[in-house]
XYZ file of C-alpha atoms in Angstrom:
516
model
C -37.453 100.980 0.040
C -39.946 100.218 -2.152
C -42.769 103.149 -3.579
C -45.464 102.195 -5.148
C -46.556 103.825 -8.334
C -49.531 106.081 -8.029
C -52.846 105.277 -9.325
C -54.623 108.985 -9.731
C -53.778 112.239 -9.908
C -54.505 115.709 -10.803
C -53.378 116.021 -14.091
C -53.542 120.359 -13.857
C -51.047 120.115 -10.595
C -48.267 122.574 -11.482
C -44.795 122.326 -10.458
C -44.694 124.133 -7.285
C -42.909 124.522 -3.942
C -43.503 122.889 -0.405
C -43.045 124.201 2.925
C -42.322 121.175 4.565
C -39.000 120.508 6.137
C -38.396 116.808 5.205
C -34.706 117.345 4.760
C -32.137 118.440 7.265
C -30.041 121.290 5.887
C -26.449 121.451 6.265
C -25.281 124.178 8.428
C -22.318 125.325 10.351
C -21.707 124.450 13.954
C -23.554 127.586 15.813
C -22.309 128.262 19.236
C -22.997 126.016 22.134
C -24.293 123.580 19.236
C -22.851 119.813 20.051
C -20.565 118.204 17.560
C -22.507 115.773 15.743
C -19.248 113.587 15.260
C -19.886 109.252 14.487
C -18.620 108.887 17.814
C -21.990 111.101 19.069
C -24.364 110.178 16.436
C -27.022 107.206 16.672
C -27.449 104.819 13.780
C -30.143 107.049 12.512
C -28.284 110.056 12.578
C -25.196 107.921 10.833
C -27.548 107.000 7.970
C -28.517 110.559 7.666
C -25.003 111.873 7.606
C -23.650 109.608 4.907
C -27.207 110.728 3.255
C -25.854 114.227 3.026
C -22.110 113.564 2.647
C -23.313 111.271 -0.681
C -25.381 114.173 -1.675
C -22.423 116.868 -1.123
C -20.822 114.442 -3.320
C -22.727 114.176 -6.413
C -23.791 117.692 -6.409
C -27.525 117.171 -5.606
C -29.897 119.132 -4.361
C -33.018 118.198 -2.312
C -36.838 119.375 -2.914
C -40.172 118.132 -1.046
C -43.314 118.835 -2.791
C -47.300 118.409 -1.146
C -49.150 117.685 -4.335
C -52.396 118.858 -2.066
C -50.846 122.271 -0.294
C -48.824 122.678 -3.501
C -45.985 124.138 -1.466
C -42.632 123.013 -2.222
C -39.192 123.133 0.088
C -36.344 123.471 -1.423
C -33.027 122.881 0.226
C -30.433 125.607 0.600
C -28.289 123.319 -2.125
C -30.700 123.706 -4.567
C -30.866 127.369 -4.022
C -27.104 127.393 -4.516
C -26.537 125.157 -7.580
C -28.156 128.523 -9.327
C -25.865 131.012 -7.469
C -28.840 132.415 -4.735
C -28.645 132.651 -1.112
C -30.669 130.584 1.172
C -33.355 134.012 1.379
C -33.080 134.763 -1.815
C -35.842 132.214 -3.543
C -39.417 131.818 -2.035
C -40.941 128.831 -1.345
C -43.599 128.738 -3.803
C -44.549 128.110 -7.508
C -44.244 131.544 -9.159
C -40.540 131.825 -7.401
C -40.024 128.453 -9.471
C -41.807 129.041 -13.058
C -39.709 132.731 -12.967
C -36.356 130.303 -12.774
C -37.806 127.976 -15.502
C -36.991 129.158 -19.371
C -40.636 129.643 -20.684
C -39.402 127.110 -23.619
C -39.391 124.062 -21.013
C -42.394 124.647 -18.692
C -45.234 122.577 -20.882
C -42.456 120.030 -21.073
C -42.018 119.855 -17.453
C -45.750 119.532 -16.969
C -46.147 116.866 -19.767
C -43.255 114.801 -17.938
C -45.261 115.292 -14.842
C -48.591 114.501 -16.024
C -47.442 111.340 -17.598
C -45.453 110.235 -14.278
C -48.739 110.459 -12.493
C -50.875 108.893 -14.895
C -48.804 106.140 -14.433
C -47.245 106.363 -17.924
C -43.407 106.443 -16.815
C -41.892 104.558 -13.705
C -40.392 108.010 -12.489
C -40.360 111.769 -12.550
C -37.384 113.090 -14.619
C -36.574 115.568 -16.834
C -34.421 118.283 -17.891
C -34.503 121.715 -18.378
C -33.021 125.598 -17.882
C -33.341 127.825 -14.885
C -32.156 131.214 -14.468
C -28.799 131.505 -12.092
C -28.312 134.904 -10.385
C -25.395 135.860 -12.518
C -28.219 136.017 -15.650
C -27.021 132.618 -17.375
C -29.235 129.358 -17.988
C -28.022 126.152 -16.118
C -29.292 123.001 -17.941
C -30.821 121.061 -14.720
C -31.492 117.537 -14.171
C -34.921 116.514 -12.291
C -35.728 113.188 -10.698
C -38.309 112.403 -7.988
C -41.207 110.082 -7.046
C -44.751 110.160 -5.112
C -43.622 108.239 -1.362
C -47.060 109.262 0.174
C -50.693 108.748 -0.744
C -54.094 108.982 0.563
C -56.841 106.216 1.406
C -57.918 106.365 -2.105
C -54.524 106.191 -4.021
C -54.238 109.706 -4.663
C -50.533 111.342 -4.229
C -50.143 113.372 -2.000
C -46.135 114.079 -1.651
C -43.298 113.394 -3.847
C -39.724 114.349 -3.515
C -36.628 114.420 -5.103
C -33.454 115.860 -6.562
C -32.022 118.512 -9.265
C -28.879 118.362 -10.117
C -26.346 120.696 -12.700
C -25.524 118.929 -15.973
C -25.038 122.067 -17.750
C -21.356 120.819 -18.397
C -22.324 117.083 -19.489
C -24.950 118.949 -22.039
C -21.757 121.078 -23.347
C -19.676 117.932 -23.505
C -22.351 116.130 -25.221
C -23.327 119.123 -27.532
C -19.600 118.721 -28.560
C -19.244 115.307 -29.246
C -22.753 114.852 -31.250
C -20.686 118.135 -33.489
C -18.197 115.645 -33.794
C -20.224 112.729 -34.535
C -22.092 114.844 -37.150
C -18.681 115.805 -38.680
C -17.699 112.317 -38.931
C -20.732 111.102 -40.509
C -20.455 114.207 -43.126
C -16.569 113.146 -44.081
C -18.423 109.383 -44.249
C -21.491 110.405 -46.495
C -18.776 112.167 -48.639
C -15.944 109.547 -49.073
C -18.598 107.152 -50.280
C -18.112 109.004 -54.051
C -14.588 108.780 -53.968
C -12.391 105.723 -55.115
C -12.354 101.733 -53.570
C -9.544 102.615 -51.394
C -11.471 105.614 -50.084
C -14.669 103.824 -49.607
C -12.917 101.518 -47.709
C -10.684 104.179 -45.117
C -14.537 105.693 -44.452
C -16.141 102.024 -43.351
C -12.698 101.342 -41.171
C -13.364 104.940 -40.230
C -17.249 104.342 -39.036
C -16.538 100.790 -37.318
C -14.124 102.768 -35.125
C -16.659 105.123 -34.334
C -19.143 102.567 -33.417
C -15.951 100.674 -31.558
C -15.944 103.960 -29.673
C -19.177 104.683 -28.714
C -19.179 100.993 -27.357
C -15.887 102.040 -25.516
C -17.263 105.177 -24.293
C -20.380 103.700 -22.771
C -18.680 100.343 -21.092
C -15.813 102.810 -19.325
C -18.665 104.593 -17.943
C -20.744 101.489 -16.679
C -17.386 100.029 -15.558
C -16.780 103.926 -13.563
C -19.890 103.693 -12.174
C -19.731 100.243 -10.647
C -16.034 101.367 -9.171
C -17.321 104.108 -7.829
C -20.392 101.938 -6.622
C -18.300 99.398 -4.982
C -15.943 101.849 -3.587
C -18.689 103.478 -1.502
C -20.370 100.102 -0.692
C -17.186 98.821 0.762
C -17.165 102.409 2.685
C -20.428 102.201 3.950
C -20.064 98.715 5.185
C -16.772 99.735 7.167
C -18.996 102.607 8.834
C -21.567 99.793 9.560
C -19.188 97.235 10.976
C -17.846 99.390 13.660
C -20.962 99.953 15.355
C -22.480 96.751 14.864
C -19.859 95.044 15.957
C -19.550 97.129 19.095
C -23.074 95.921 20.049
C -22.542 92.394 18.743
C -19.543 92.306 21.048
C -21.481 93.795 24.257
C -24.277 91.611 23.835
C -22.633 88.370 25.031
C -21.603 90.051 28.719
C -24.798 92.166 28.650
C -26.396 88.577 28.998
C -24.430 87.594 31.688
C -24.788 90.152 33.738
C -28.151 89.946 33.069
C -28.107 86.779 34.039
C -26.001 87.481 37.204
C -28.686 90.046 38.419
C -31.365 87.754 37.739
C -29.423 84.681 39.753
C -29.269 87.519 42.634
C -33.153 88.419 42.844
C -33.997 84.823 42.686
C -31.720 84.256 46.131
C -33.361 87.523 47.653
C -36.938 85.541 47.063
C -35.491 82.158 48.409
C -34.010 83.224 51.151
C -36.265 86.502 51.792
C -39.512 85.123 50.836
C -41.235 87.979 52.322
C -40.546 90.766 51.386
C -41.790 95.029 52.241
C -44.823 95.682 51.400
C -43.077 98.500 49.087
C -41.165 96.033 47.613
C -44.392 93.625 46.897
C -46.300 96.328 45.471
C -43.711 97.187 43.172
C -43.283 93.227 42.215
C -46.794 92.699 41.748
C -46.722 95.991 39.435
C -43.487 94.457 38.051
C -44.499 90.912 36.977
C -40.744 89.840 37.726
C -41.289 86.167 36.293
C -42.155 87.739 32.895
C -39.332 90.413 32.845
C -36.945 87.715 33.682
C -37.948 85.607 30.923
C -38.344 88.074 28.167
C -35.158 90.395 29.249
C -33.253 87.361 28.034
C -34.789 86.624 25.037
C -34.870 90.146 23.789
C -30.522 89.827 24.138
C -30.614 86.556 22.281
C -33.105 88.228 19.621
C -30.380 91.189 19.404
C -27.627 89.616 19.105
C -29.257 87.251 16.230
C -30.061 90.286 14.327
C -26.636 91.942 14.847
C -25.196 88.320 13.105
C -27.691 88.798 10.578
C -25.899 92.535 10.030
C -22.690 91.370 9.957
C -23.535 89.035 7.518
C -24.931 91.264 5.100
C -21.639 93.629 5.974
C -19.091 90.559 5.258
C -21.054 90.522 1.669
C -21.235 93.545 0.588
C -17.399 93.682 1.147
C -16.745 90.919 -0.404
C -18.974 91.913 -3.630
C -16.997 95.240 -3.352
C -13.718 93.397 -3.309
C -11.239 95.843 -4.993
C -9.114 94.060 -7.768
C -6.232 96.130 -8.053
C -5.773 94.782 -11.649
C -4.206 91.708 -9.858
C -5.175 88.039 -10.410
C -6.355 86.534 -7.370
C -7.068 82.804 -5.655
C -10.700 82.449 -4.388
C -13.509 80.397 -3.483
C -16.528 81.095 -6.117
C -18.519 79.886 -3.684
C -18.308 82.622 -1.310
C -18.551 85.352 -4.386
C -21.715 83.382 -5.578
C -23.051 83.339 -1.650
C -21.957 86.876 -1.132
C -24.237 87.813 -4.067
C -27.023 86.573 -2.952
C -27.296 87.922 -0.101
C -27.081 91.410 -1.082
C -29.719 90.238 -3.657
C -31.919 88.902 -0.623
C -34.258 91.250 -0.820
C -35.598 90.633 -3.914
C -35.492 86.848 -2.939
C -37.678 87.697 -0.515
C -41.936 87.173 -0.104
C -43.419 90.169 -1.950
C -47.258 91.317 -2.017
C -46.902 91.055 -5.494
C -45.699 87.621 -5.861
C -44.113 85.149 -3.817
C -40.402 83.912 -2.189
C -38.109 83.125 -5.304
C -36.354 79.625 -3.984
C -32.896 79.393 -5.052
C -31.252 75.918 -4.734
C -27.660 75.566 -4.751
C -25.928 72.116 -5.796
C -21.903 73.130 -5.167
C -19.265 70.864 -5.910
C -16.041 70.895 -4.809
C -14.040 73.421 -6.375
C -10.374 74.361 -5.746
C -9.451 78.117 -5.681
C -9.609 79.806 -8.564
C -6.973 82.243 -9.929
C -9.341 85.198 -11.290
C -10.234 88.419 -10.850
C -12.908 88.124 -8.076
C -14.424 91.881 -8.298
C -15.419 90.859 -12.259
C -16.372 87.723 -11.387
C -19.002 89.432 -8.649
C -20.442 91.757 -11.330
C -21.000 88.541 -13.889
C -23.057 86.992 -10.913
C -24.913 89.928 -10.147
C -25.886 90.969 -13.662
C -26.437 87.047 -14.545
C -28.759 86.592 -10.986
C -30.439 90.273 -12.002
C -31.545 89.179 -15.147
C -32.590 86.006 -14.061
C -35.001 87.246 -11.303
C -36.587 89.742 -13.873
C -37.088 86.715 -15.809
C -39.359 84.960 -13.059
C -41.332 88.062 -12.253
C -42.305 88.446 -15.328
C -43.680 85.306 -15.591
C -45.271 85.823 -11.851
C -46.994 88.532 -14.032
C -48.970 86.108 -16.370
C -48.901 82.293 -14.049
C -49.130 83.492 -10.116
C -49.053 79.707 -9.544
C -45.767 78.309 -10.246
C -43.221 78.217 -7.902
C -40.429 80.587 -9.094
C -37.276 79.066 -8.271
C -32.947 79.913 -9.189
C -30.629 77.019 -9.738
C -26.695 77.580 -9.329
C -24.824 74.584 -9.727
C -21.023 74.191 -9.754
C -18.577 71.502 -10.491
C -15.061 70.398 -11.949
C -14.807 68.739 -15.278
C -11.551 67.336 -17.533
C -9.952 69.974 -19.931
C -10.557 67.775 -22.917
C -14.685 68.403 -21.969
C -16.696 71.442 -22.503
C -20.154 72.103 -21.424
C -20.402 74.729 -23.664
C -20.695 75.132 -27.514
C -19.049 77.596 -29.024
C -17.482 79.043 -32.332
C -14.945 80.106 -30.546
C -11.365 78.584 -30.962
C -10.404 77.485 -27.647
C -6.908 79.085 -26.476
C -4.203 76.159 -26.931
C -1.539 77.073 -24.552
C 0.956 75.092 -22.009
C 0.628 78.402 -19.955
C -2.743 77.093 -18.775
C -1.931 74.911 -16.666
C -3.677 72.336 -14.642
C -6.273 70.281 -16.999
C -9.311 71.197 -15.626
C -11.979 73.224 -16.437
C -14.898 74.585 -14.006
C -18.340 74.931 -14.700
C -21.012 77.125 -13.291
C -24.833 77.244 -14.537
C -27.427 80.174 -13.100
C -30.518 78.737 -14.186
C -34.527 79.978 -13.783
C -37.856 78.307 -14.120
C -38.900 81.486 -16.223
C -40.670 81.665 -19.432
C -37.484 81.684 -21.400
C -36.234 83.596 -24.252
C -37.238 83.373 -28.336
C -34.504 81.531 -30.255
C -34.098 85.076 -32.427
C -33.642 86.798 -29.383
C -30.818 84.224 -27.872
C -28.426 85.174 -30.627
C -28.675 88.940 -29.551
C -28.355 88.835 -25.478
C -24.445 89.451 -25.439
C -24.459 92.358 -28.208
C -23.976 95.830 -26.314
C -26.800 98.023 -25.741
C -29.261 94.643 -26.967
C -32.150 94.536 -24.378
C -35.446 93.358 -24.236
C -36.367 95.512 -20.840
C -38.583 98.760 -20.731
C -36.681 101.952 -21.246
C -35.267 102.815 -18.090
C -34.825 99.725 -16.283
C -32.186 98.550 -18.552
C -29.230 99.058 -20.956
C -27.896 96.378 -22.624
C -24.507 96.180 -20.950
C -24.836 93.982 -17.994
C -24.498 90.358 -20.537
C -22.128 91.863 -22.992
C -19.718 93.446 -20.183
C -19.955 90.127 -18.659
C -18.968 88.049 -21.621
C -16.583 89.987 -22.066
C -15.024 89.783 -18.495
C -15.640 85.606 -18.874
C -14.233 85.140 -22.711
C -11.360 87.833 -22.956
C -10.260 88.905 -19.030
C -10.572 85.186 -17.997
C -10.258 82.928 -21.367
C -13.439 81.404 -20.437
C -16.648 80.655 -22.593
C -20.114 81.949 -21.714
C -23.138 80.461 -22.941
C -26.880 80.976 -23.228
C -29.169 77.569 -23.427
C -32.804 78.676 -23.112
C -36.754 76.834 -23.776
C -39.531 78.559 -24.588
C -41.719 78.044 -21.068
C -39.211 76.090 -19.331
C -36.541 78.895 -18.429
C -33.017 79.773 -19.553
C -29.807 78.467 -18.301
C -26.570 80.790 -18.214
C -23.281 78.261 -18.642
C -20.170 79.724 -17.357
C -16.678 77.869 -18.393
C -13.404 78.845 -17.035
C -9.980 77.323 -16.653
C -8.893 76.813 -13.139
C -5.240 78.928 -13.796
C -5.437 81.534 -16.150
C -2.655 83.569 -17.739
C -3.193 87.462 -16.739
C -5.478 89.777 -18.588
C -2.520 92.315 -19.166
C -0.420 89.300 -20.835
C -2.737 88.594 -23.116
C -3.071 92.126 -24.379
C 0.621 92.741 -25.024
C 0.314 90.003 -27.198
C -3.022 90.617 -28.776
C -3.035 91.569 -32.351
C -5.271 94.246 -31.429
């Protein structure tokens, strides 16, 4: 759902506490209370299970402020992340500066103040509260404004805390560690050559570490992200393909019924004058018509479901750390489709076109899940490219081309450094090529040489990392042997050139034998 950013504010609002029940608590089954089971629930009430079941999960805990009433609700999690009972903290802003160590309150107000001034693209911050057993809990804060009034002044915002007092002890430890690093570093630098030497292998590792550290974490994250969008899609499938399945008979019965009162007029032209009152009321000819569109519109939109359900299974394909045959052209189709809605017609700006120019490729022996995440991060990048030329030029036509095709080994689309792996274990003699390409303003030749180095970005704090084009070079060149190229113009767009090898020996081959 997209929230737009506020435009005022009060800049004096406190942090307080809110009244208003916008989240559904999670309580035990009371007696006589029905067992809201999936088999029971609606859609809705689906969506707002998994809601709380992801919540549960991650250890988050809900809050609902009116920036006008100034009265806050906080869940009963929240209450319990610090150890209190449901009665035990009021509902309003003294309950909640009482909680707050004195040391963070002006920097939960600054954090605040600059969210509404529009200064930051959303609320979050960290800071202590007092738990009932008398310790301080390091909490994390994150919300945003969802409502506002006629003249673009908040009104509510909501959001989440959650504990990371034990990530700020593991982190406290390992910047000890770093610290005690760099001191043995700073003091081998007097000693001999040999020395010198041992402390610059010593603080490449470190970096090689820290690199380490961050990409198991992005690729943790994006398991654990595909694991629950292939879960969420199974727990969509099952009821949408119970209606999809319905549909069909519900027509022809429909149909049947309709057939039926159309003999009872032929044959029974006049009818009761009950029955004519209620047909004139009625306007049969109408209901007949539109009943049976409104099944055809259903069941188009339960297709449309089941698409998006086929691709976000098929994004969240799980690897298994086995090589697998595929069609690229379904990962690449799968992708954008769960991209669609940023495809889309905006208010902002208008429909990105994407053309497509496949050739015909065999199957590919790969690992499809990695191959996914180089297409998303590589279609990502490219459709912040176009809106931020939308930004400055509302008038061109912002448009993504993905074109595919087979070319002879001895070719190569892409120029590179790189010595190419010489091996009979390759295989067949062909080589396929993929390009993403946009229309954008392209990127500064300086910049070009710096896109695939981790934690390299260009983007606004917050939006992104630098990970997305060096994990997926990395996933091209060393899980796949492949080559990945940038080719970019400076207002004509940039061009991402994807080489592979059709067979490919496997990943954990080539790091037995890796001299590293």
């Amino acid at each position: 759902m997209h929230i737009e950013e506020p435009t005022t504010h009060e800049p004096e609002a406190p942090l307080s506490v809110e009244d208003s029940q916008s989240f559904s608590e999670s309580q035990p089954l009371q007696k006589g209370q029905k067992d809201l089971s999936q088999e029971n629930l609606d859609p809705c009430q689906c969506s707002q299970a998994a809601l709380q079941m992801a919540l549960i999960a991650n250890g988050l805990g809900l809050w609902d402020w009116n920036l006008i009433t100034n009265k806050t609700y906080y869940d009963p999690r929240w209450k319990r992340i610090l150890g209190y009972e449901v009665d035990e903290i009021d509902h309003d802003h003294k309950s909640f500066e009482q909680l707050v160590h004195p040391q963070d309150l002006p920097r939960i107000h600054q954090v605040l103040h600059d969210y509404l001034e529009g200064c930051t693209p959303v609320f979050e911050v960290e800071f202590r509260m007092l738990t009932k057993s008398g310790e301080w809990k390091w909490i994390l804060a994150c919300g945003k404004v969802f409502q506002w009034d006629e003249f673009g002044k908040p009104v509510r915002m909501a959001g989440t805390h959650k504990d990371i007092s034990q990530d700020k002890a593991i982190a406290t430890q390992q910047y000890q560690l770093f610290e005690q690093l760099q001191r043995e570093i700073v003091q081998r630098q007097f000693t001999e050559d040999q020395i010198r030497e041992k402390s610059q292998q010593l603080e490449t590792t470190l970096e090689e570490l820290k690199y380490t550290q961050k990409q198991l974490l992005q690729n943790q994250k994006m398991a654990n992200l595909g694991q629950l969008v292939a879960d969420m899609a199974n727990e969509i499938n099952n009821p949408v393909s119970f209606i999809y399945g319905n549909l069909h008979p519900a027509s022809q019965y429909a149909e049947d019924l309709i057939r039926v009162i159309e003999l009872y007029q032929h044959y029974y032209p006049t009818p009761t004058p009950v029955i004519a009152l209620h047909l004139q009321r009625l306007d049969l000819g109408f209901v007949k018509t539109d009943f049976l569109k409104l099944l055809w519109s259903m069941r188009a939109g339960s297709e449309r479901v089941k698409e998006i359900v086929f691709a976000l299974r098929n994004f969240s394909t799980s690897d298994e750390g086995q090589m697998k045959k595929v069609d690229l052209h379904e990962g690449l189709d799968s992708v954008l489709r769960i991209l669609q809605h940023r495809l889309k017609e905006q208010p902002e700006r208008p429909r990105i076109e994407v053309i497509k120019n496949f050739g015909e490729l065999p199957l590919i022996e790969c690992y499809p899940g990695d191959l996914n995440q180089v297409f998303m991060n590589i279609l990502t990048n490219a459709i912040d490219a176009l809106e931020e030329r939308i930004k400055h030029d509302y008038s061109f036509t912002p448009t993504l081309f993905i074109h595919t095709e087979v070319i002879s080994n001895h070719l190569s689309l892409v120029n590179s450094n790189e010595l190419w792996v010489n091996d009979k274990q390759l295989g067949k003699k062909h080589k396929v090529i993929i390009r993403i390409s946009d229309n954008g303003k392209g990127i500064l030749p300086h910049i070009q040489r710096q896109i695939f180095e981790p934690f390299f970005t260009t983007k606004p704090v917050g939006k992104g990392k630098g990970l997305g084009l060096s994990i997926s070079r990395e996933i091209i060149v060393e899980k796949h042997q492949g080559k990945l190229k940038c080719n970019s113009q400076l207002g004509q767009g940039t061009e991402l050139v994807i080489e592979m090898n059709t067979t490919a020996r496997h990943y954990a081959v080539i790091r037995k034998h890796a001299s590293f």
